[in-house]
Short mmCIF file of C-alpha atoms and ligand atoms in Angstrom, two decimals:
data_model
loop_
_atom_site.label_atom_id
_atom_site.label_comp_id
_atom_site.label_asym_id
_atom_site.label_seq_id
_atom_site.Cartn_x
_atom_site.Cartn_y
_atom_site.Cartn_z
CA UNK A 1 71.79 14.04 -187.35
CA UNK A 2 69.04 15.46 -190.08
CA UNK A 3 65.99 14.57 -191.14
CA UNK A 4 64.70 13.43 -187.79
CA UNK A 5 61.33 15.38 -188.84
CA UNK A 6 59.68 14.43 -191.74
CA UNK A 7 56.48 15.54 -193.46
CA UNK A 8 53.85 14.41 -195.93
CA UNK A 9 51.85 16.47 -198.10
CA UNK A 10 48.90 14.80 -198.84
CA UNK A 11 47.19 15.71 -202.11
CA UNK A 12 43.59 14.47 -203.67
CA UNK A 13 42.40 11.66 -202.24
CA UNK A 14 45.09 11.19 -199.71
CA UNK A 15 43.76 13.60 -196.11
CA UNK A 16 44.92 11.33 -193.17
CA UNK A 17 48.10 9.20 -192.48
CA UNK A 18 46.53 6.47 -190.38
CA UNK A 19 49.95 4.39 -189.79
CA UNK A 20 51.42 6.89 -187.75
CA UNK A 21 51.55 5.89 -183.88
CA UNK A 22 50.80 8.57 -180.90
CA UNK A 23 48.69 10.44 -183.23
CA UNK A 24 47.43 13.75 -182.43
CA UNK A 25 46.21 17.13 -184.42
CA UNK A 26 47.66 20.55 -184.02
CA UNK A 27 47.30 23.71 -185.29
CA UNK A 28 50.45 26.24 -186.40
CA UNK A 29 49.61 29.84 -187.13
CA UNK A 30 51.97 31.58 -189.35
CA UNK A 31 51.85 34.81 -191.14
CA UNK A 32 50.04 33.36 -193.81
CA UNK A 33 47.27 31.80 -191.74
CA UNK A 34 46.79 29.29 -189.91
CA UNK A 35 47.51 25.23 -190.60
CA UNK A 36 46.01 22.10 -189.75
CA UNK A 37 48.07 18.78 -189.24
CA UNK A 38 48.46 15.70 -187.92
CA UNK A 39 51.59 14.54 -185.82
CA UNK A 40 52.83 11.06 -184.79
CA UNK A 41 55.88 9.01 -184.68
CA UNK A 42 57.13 5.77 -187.09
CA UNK A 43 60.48 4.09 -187.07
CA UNK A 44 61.79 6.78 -184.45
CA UNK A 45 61.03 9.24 -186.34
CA UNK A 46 58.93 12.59 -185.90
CA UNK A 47 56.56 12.80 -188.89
CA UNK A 48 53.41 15.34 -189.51
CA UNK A 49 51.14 14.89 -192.25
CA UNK A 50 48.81 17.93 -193.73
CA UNK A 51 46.46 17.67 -196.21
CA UNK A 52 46.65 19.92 -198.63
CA UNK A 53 43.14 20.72 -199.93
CA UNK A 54 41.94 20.19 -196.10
CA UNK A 55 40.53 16.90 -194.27
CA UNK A 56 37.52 17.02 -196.55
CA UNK A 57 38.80 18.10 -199.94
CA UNK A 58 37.61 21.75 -199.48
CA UNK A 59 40.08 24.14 -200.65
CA UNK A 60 40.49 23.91 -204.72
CA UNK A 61 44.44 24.19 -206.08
CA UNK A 62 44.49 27.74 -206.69
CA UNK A 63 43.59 29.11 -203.36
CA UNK A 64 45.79 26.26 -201.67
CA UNK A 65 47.49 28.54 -198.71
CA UNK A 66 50.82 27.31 -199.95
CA UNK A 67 52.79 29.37 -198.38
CA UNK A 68 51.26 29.28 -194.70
CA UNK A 69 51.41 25.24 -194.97
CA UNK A 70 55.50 25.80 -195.65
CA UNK A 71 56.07 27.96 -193.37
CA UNK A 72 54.18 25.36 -191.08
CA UNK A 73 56.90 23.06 -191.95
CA UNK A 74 59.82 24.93 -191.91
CA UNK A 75 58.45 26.31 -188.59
CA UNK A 76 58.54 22.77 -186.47
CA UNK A 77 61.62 21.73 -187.74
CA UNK A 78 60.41 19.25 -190.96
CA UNK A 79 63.87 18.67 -192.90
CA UNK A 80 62.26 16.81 -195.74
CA UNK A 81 58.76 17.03 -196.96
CA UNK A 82 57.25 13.91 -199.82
CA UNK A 83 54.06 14.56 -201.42
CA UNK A 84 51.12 13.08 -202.99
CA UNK A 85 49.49 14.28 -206.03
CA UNK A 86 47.13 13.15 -208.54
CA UNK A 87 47.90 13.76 -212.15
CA UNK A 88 46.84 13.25 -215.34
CA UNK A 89 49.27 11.87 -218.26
CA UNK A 90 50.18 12.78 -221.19
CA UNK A 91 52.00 9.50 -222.10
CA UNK A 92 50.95 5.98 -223.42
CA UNK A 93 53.78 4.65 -220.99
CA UNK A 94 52.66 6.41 -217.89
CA UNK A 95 48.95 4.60 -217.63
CA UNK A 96 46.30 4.75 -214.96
CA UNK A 97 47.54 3.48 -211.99
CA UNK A 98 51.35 4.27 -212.86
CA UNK A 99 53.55 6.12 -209.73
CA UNK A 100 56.19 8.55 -211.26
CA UNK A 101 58.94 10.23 -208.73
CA UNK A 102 58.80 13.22 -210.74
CA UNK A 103 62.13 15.17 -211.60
CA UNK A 104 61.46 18.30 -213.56
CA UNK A 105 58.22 20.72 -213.65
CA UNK A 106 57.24 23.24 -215.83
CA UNK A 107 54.54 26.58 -214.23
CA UNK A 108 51.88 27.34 -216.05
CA UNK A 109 50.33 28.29 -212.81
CA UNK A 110 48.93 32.55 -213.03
CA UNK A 111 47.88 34.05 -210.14
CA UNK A 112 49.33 32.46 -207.05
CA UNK A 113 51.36 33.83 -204.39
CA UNK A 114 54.95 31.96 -205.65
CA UNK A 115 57.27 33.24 -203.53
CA UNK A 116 58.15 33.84 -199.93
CA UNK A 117 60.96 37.04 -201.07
CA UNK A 118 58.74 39.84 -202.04
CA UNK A 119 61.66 42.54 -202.06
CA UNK A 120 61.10 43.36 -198.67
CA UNK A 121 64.50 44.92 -196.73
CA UNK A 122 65.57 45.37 -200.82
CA UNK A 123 65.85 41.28 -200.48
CA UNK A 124 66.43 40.51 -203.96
CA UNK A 125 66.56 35.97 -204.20
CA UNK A 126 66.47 33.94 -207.54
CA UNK A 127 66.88 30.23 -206.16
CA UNK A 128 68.22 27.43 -208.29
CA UNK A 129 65.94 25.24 -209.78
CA UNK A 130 68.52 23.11 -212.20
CA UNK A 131 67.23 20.27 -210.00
CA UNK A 132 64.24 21.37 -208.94
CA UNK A 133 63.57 17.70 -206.36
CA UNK A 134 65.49 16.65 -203.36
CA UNK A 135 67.92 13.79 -205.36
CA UNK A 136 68.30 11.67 -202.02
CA UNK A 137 64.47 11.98 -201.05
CA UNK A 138 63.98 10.98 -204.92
CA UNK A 139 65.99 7.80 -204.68
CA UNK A 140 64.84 6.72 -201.68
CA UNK A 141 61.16 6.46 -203.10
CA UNK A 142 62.66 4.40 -205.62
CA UNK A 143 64.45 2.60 -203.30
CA UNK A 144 61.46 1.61 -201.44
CA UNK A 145 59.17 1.08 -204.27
CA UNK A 146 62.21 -1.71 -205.38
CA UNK A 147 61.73 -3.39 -201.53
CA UNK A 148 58.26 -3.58 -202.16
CA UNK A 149 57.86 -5.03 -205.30
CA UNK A 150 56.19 -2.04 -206.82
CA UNK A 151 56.94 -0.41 -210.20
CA UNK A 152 58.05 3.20 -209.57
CA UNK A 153 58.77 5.08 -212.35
CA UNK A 154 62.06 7.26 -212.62
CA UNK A 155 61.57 11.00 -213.81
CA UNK A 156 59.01 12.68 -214.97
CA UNK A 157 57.74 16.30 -216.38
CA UNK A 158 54.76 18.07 -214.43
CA UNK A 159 53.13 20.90 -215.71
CA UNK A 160 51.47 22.82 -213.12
CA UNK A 161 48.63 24.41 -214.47
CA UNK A 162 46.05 26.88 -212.98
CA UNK A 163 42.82 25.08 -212.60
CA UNK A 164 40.85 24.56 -210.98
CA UNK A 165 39.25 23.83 -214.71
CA UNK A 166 41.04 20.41 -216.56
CA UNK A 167 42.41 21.34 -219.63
CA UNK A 168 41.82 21.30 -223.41
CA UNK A 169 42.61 19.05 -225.60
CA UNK A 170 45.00 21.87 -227.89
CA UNK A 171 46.31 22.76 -224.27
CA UNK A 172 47.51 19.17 -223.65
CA UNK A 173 48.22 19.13 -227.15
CA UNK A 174 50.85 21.85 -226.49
CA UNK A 175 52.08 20.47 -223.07
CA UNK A 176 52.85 17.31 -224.62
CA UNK A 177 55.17 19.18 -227.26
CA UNK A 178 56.79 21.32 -224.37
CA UNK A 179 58.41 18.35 -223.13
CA UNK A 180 55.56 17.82 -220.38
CA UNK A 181 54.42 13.98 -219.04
CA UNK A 182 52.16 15.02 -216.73
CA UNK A 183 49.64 17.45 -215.94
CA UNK A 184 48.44 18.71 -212.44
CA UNK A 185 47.61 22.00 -210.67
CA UNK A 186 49.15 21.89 -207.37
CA UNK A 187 52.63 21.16 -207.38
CA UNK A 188 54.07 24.94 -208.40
CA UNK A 189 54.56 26.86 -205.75
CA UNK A 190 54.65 23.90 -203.49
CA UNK A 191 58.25 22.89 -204.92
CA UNK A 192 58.97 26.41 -205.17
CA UNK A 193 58.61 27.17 -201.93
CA UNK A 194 60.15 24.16 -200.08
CA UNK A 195 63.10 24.54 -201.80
CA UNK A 196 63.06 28.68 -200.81
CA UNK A 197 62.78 27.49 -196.77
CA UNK A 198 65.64 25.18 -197.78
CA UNK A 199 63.72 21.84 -197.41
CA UNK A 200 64.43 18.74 -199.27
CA UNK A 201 61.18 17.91 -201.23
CA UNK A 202 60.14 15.20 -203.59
CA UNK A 203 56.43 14.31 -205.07
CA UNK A 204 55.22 10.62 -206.13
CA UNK A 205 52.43 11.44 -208.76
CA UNK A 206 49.71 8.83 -208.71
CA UNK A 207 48.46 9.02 -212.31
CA UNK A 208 44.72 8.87 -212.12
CA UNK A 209 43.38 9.50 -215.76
CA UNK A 210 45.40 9.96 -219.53
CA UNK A 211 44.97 13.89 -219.91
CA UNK A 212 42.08 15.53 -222.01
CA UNK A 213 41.93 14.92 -225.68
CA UNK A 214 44.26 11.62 -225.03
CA UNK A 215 41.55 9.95 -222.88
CA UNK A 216 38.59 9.17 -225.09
CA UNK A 217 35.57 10.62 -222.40
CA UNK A 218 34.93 13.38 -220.19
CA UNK A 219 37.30 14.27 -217.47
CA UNK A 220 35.57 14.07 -213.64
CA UNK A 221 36.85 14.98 -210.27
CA UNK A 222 35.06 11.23 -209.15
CA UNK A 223 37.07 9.72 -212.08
CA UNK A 224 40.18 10.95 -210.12
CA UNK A 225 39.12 10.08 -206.80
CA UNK A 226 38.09 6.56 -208.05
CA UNK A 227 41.35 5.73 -209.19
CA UNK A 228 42.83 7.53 -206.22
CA UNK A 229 40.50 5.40 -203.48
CA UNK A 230 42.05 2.33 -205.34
CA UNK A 231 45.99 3.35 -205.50
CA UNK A 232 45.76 4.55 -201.96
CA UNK A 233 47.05 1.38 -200.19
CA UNK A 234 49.81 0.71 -201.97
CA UNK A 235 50.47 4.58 -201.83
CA UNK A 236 50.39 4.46 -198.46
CA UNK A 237 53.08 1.63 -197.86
CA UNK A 238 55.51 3.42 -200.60
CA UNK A 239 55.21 6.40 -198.10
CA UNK A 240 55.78 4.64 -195.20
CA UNK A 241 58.65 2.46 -196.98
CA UNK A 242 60.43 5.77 -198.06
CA UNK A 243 60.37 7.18 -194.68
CA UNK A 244 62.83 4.63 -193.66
CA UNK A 245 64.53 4.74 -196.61
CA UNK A 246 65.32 8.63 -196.05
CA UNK A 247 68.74 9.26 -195.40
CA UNK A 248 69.67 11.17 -191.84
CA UNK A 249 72.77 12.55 -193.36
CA UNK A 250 72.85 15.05 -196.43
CA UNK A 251 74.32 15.17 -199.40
CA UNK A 252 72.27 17.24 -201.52
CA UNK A 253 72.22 20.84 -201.84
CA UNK A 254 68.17 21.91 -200.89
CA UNK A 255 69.37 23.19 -197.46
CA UNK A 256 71.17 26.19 -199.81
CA UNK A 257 67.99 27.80 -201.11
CA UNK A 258 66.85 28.53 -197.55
CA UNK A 259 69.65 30.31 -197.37
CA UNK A 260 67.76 33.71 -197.27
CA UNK A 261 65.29 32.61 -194.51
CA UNK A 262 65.50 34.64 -191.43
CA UNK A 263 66.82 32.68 -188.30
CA UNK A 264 64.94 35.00 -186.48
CA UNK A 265 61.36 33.56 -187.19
CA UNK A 266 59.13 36.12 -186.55
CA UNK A 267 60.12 37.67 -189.90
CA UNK A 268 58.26 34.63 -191.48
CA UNK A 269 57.74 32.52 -188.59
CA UNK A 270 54.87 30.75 -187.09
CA UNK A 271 53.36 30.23 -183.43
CA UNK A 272 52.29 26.45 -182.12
CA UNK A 273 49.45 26.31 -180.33
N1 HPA B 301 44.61 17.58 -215.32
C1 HPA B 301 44.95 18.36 -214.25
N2 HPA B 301 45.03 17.89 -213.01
C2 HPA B 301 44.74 16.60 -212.82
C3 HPA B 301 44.38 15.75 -213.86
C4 HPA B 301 44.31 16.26 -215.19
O1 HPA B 301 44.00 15.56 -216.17
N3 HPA B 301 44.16 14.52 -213.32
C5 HPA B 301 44.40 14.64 -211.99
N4 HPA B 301 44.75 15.89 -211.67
#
């Protein structure tokens, strides 16, 4: 059976996973660096939670070890990762408040590490990305937001940009004509590289604030934590609710673009301490 380990990537306002029993903190080093988490067990399942910009919000989205915090993953096992992040929108019908299981991105990222296949051994890889998040990790969000009564929204475009600056309003302005919903700077190379190690991945976006130039003030980090602080219940039992809602056997086709990743782990592998 798959999927018995399952992970979630916590983004802004989201650095602990409190309903998870036999809790306890460990430390992976990898070839990246090292990475924090948090293990414990729900519903007979294994499932680890890391926060992504640390336990106290301390590591901005562009120097995010990304890669270390995969390789984390891939390295104890994790089958299927969901994440958290905080976006802004670019559309009247994705308000404040709204969840979106987002199902297309677009990088706008610039000077992050993307990859995990460098060219080294003359590895050439170009991974699919016609459907760039894990279908049956996808529909069990929804699944579980319909249980609980929540509205859930089906599909959305994120832009990843840079940061850790918000945008312009002619940026936005530009996004919004590309095709983009929904702004945010961390989920390229996250995607990118989950679906390189072969993991099944899917992101709920909490939308915290309408995007620059659409919103009529200033943008604020505390504006997005506000609105973060109050979606975080609710977030938290759509998390939980998905976990059981997670399928053990696969049908989709994420395990393929791991194909390249070395069995032998010390290539790319990490050490638990
Ligand atoms: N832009 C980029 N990232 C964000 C935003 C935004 O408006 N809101 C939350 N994360």
């Amino acid at each position: 059976m798959g999927r018995q380990k399952i992970a979630f990537i916590g983004g802004t306002g989201v650095y602990e996973q409190s309903r998870l029993d036999e809790r306890r903190e460990l430390t992976i080093s990898t070839r990246y660096g090292p990475v924090f988490l948090q293990s414990g067990r729900y519903e007979n399942r294994e499932v680890y939670f890391l926060a992504r910009h640390g336990d106290r919000h301390s590591v901005p989205p562009h120097l995010v070890n990304y890669r270390a915090n995969i390789t984390a993953l891939k390295e104890l096992g994790i089958e299927a990762v969901i994440a958290t992040a905080a976006v802004g929108s670019l559309r009247e019908g994705m308000a404040p408040g709204s969840r979106v299981v987002i199902d297309q991105f677009i990088d706008f990222t610039k000077g992050r590490p993307s990859t995990f296949y460098e060219g080294e051994e003359g590895e050439v890889v170009h991974t699919d990305f016609t459907q760039p998040y894990c279908p049956q990790l996808r529909a069990a969000i929804l699944r579980a937001g319909r249980k609980l009564n929540q509205q859930v929204i089906d599909g959305g475009c994120y832009i990843c940009t840079e940061g850790p600056r918000f945008e312009t309003p002619a940026e936005i302005k530009m996004f919004a004509l590309f095709g983009a919903d929904l702004v945010g700077m961390t989920n390229v190379p996250e995607v990118t590289l989950a679906r390189e190690a072969g993991l099944c991945y899917a992101t709920i976006a909490l939308v915290t604030n309408f995007a620059a130039g659409i919103s009529t003030g200033k943008l604020s980090h505390e504006e997005v934590l506000e609105v973060m602080v109050d979606g975080k219940s609710e977030l938290d039992l759509l998390l939980m609710s998905s976990l059981t809602e997670i399928p053990t056997v696969k049908t989709c086709e994420c395990e393929l673009g791991g194909r390249h990743w070395p069995t032998n782990s010390g290539t790319r592998g990490g050490v638990i301490k």
